[in-house]
Coordinates of C-alpha atoms in Angstrom, one line a residue:
Chain A
M1 CA -151.6 122.8 106.3
S2 CA -153.3 119.7 107.9
K3 CA -151.2 117.4 110.1
Q4 CA -151.7 114.6 107.6
M5 CA -150.6 116.7 104.7
T6 CA -147.4 117.7 106.7
E7 CA -146.7 114.0 107.4
M8 CA -147.2 112.9 103.8
L9 CA -145.2 115.8 102.5
K10 CA -142.2 114.9 104.7
G11 CA -141.6 111.7 102.7
T12 CA -142.1 113.3 99.3
L13 CA -140.8 116.8 99.5
E14 CA -137.2 115.8 98.7
G15 CA -138.4 114.2 95.4
I16 CA -140.6 117.2 94.7
V17 CA -137.7 119.6 95.1
L18 CA -135.4 117.5 93.0
A19 CA -138.1 117.4 90.3
I20 CA -138.3 121.2 90.3
L21 CA -134.5 121.4 90.0
S22 CA -134.6 118.9 87.1
V23 CA -136.5 121.5 85.0
Q24 CA -133.9 124.2 85.7
P25 CA -131.4 125.3 88.4
A26 CA -132.8 127.5 91.1
Y27 CA -132.1 129.1 94.5
G28 CA -133.9 128.4 97.7
Y29 CA -136.6 131.1 97.5
E30 CA -137.4 130.3 93.8
I31 CA -138.1 126.8 94.8
T32 CA -140.4 127.8 97.7
A33 CA -142.2 130.2 95.4
R34 CA -142.7 127.4 92.8
L35 CA -144.1 125.2 95.5
R36 CA -146.5 127.9 96.7
E37 CA -147.7 128.5 93.1
Q38 CA -148.4 124.8 92.9
G39 CA -150.7 124.9 95.9
F40 CA -148.3 124.1 98.8
S41 CA -149.2 127.5 100.2
D42 CA -147.9 127.0 103.8
I43 CA -144.5 125.6 103.0
A44 CA -141.8 127.3 105.1
E45 CA -138.8 128.7 103.3
G46 CA -136.6 127.3 106.1
T47 CA -137.9 123.8 105.4
V48 CA -136.9 124.0 101.8
Y49 CA -133.5 125.5 102.9
A50 CA -132.9 122.7 105.3
L51 CA -133.8 120.2 102.6
L52 CA -131.4 121.8 100.1
V53 CA -128.7 121.6 102.6
R54 CA -129.3 117.9 103.1
V55 CA -129.4 117.1 99.4
E56 CA -126.2 119.1 99.0
Q57 CA -124.5 117.1 101.8
R58 CA -125.6 113.9 100.1
G59 CA -124.1 115.0 96.8
L60 CA -127.4 115.1 94.8
V61 CA -126.9 118.7 93.7
D62 CA -124.1 121.0 92.7
V63 CA -124.0 124.4 94.2
E64 CA -122.8 127.7 92.8
K65 CA -122.7 131.0 94.6
V66 CA -124.1 133.8 92.5
P67 CA -123.8 137.5 93.6
S68 CA -127.1 139.1 94.3
E69 CA -128.2 142.7 94.0
K70 CA -128.6 143.0 97.7
G71 CA -127.5 140.8 100.6
P72 CA -125.2 137.8 100.5
P73 CA -124.6 135.7 97.3
R74 CA -127.4 133.3 96.5
K75 CA -126.7 129.6 96.4
V76 CA -128.0 128.2 93.1
Y77 CA -128.7 124.5 93.1
T78 CA -128.3 122.3 90.0
L79 CA -129.3 118.7 89.8
N80 CA -126.3 116.5 89.0
A81 CA -126.0 112.9 87.6
T82 CA -126.3 111.4 91.1
G83 CA -129.4 113.5 91.8
Q84 CA -130.9 112.6 88.4
A85 CA -130.5 108.9 89.2
Y86 CA -132.0 109.5 92.7
L87 CA -135.0 111.3 91.1
E88 CA -135.6 108.5 88.7
E89 CA -135.8 106.1 91.6
F90 CA -138.1 108.5 93.4
W91 CA -140.5 108.4 90.4
R92 CA -140.4 104.6 90.2
T93 CA -141.2 104.4 94.0
W94 CA -143.9 107.0 93.6
S95 CA -145.6 105.2 90.7
F96 CA -145.6 101.9 92.7
L97 CA -147.0 103.6 95.8
S98 CA -149.7 105.6 94.0
E99 CA -150.8 102.6 91.9
R100 CA -151.2 100.5 95.1
L101 CA -153.1 103.2 96.9
E102 CA -155.4 103.8 94.0
Q103 CA -156.2 100.1 93.9
L104 CA -157.0 100.2 97.6
H105 CA -159.1 103.3 97.1
E106 CA -161.1 101.7 94.2
G107 CA -161.5 98.5 96.1
G108 CA -162.9 100.3 99.1
K109 CA -165.7 102.0 97.1
Chain B
M1 CA -124.0 119.6 126.2
A2 CA -123.8 123.3 125.3
A3 CA -120.4 123.7 126.9
K4 CA -119.1 120.6 125.0
W5 CA -120.4 121.9 121.8
I6 CA -118.6 125.2 122.2
E7 CA -115.4 123.2 123.1
L8 CA -115.6 121.2 119.9
V9 CA -116.0 124.2 117.7
T10 CA -113.2 125.9 119.4
G11 CA -111.0 122.9 118.8
S12 CA -108.6 124.4 116.3
L13 CA -107.5 127.9 115.9
E14 CA -109.1 128.1 112.4
Q15 CA -112.4 126.8 113.8
K16 CA -112.1 129.3 116.7
K17 CA -111.8 132.1 114.2
Q18 CA -114.8 130.8 112.2
Y19 CA -116.8 130.4 115.3
R20 CA -116.1 134.0 116.3
Q21 CA -117.1 135.2 112.8
Y22 CA -120.3 133.2 113.1
K23 CA -121.2 134.7 116.5
A24 CA -120.5 138.2 115.1
R25 CA -122.9 137.5 112.1
I26 CA -125.7 136.4 114.5
E27 CA -125.1 139.3 116.8
A28 CA -125.3 141.7 113.8
L29 CA -128.8 140.5 112.8
P30 CA -131.6 143.1 113.2
E31 CA -134.6 142.2 115.3
P32 CA -136.6 140.1 115.3
Y33 CA -134.2 137.9 113.3
G34 CA -131.5 137.9 116.0
T35 CA -133.9 136.7 118.7
V36 CA -135.2 133.9 116.4
A37 CA -131.7 132.8 115.3
K38 CA -130.5 132.7 118.9
A39 CA -133.6 130.7 120.1
L40 CA -133.0 128.2 117.3
E41 CA -129.2 128.1 118.1
R42 CA -130.1 127.3 121.7
Y43 CA -132.3 124.4 120.6
F44 CA -129.6 123.1 118.2
M45 CA -127.2 122.8 121.2
Y46 CA -129.6 120.6 123.1
Y47 CA -130.9 118.6 120.2
G48 CA -128.0 118.5 117.8
G49 CA -125.1 116.6 119.4
I50 CA -122.9 117.2 116.4
T51 CA -119.5 116.0 117.5
D52 CA -117.4 117.0 114.6
G53 CA -115.9 120.6 114.5
D54 CA -115.9 121.0 110.8
T55 CA -119.5 119.9 110.5
A56 CA -120.5 122.3 113.3
V57 CA -118.7 125.2 111.6
K58 CA -120.3 124.3 108.2
M59 CA -123.7 124.1 109.9
M60 CA -123.3 127.5 111.6
G61 CA -122.1 129.1 108.4
D62 CA -125.2 127.8 106.5
F63 CA -127.4 128.9 109.3
A64 CA -126.0 132.5 109.3
D65 CA -126.4 132.5 105.4
L66 CA -130.1 131.6 105.9
W67 CA -130.7 134.6 108.2
D68 CA -128.6 137.1 106.2
R69 CA -130.7 136.1 103.2
A70 CA -133.9 136.5 105.1
V71 CA -132.9 140.0 106.3
A72 CA -131.9 141.0 102.8
D73 CA -135.3 139.8 101.4
G74 CA -137.3 141.0 104.4
T75 CA -138.9 137.6 104.7
P76 CA -141.1 137.4 107.8
V77 CA -139.6 135.0 110.5
R78 CA -142.7 132.8 110.4
S79 CA -142.3 132.2 106.7
I80 CA -138.8 131.0 107.5
V81 CA -139.4 128.7 110.4
G82 CA -143.0 127.7 109.4
E83 CA -145.9 126.6 111.7
D84 CA -143.7 124.3 113.8
P85 CA -140.3 125.7 114.7
V86 CA -139.3 122.5 116.4
E87 CA -139.9 120.6 113.2
F88 CA -137.8 123.1 111.3
A89 CA -134.9 123.1 113.9
E90 CA -134.8 119.3 113.9
T91 CA -134.9 119.0 110.1
F92 CA -132.1 121.5 109.8
V93 CA -129.8 119.7 112.3
Q94 CA -130.6 116.3 110.7
A95 CA -129.2 117.6 107.4
Y96 CA -125.8 117.4 109.1
A97 CA -126.5 114.1 110.8
G98 CA -123.6 112.3 109.1
T99 CA -121.4 112.9 112.1
Q100 CA -123.8 112.9 115.0
W101 CA -122.9 111.0 118.2
I102 CA -126.1 108.9 117.7
D103 CA -124.6 107.5 114.5
K104 CA -122.0 105.6 116.5
E105 CA -124.9 104.0 118.5
R106 CA -126.8 103.3 115.3
A107 CA -123.8 101.5 113.8
R108 CA -123.4 99.6 117.1
L109 CA -127.1 98.5 117.2
T110 CA -127.0 97.4 113.5
K111 CA -123.8 95.4 114.2
A112 CA -125.3 93.7 117.3
I113 CA -128.3 92.5 115.3
E114 CA -126.1 91.3 112.4
E115 CA -123.9 89.3 114.9
A116 CA -127.0 87.8 116.5
E117 CA -128.3 86.8 113.1
R118 CA -125.1 85.1 112.2
A119 CA -125.1 83.2 115.5
E120 CA -128.6 82.1 114.8
E121 CA -127.7 80.8 111.3
A122 CA -124.6 79.0 112.7
R123 CA -126.7 77.0 115.2

C-alpha cells in the first residue's frame, strides 16, 4: 500500500468500517476480509481490531460475545443508533469532500 | 514510565488479579505470537501513558483477546500488525486515549487559549 493511500485511509477507514457494519453485524476478521475483497488488500487485521475497539469505546457500536468453534469467543459488532447518526454525518462529509476534489480535478485539466 | 504503569495497574486487589491473569495469558502464547505481543507491550509502556487502572486493565484484556484469536485462527503475525508495527501500536493505544495523561494537558491548553480569547474580547 502506498504511503499516500495509507494516509488517506487513516481518515476514512472508520467510516468505511461503520458502513460495512450498517449492512450487517460482523466480527473483526469478517470486516478485514470484506475490505480485502474490495481491494484494500494490505489492510492489517490489527488495524481493524484497534479501530473496532475505538468505535466501541465511543459508543458507536454494540458488542456481543459469541462462542466460536475454536479459541476464545468472537466479539460481534453491531452498529447502534449513535453509530448510524455518525455514519450519516460521515457520508455528508464525504460527499462534500469528494465533490470539491472532483471540481479541482476537472478544473486542473 | 514502565514502573509507574505497573504500579497503576496493581492499584487495587482486583486489578492486581486481572493483571496477573493478563500476564499469564501473554506468557501462554505460542511463538512467534508471544514475542510479538511482548514487543508491542513494551512499546505501549513507553508510548501509552494511560494513567487509569481500569482503562489499562481493559486495554490489556482486549490485547490478550486479539492474540488468543490470532493463535486460534493461525493468522500470521504480519497480517495482524501490518507493514508498520509502530503505526499499529499507536493506533491501538489511542483507542483508549480517553484517560491518557496528555488529555489533562490538552484540556489545559484549550482553556488557556479560551481565556486569552476572552481577555482579548474584553479589551
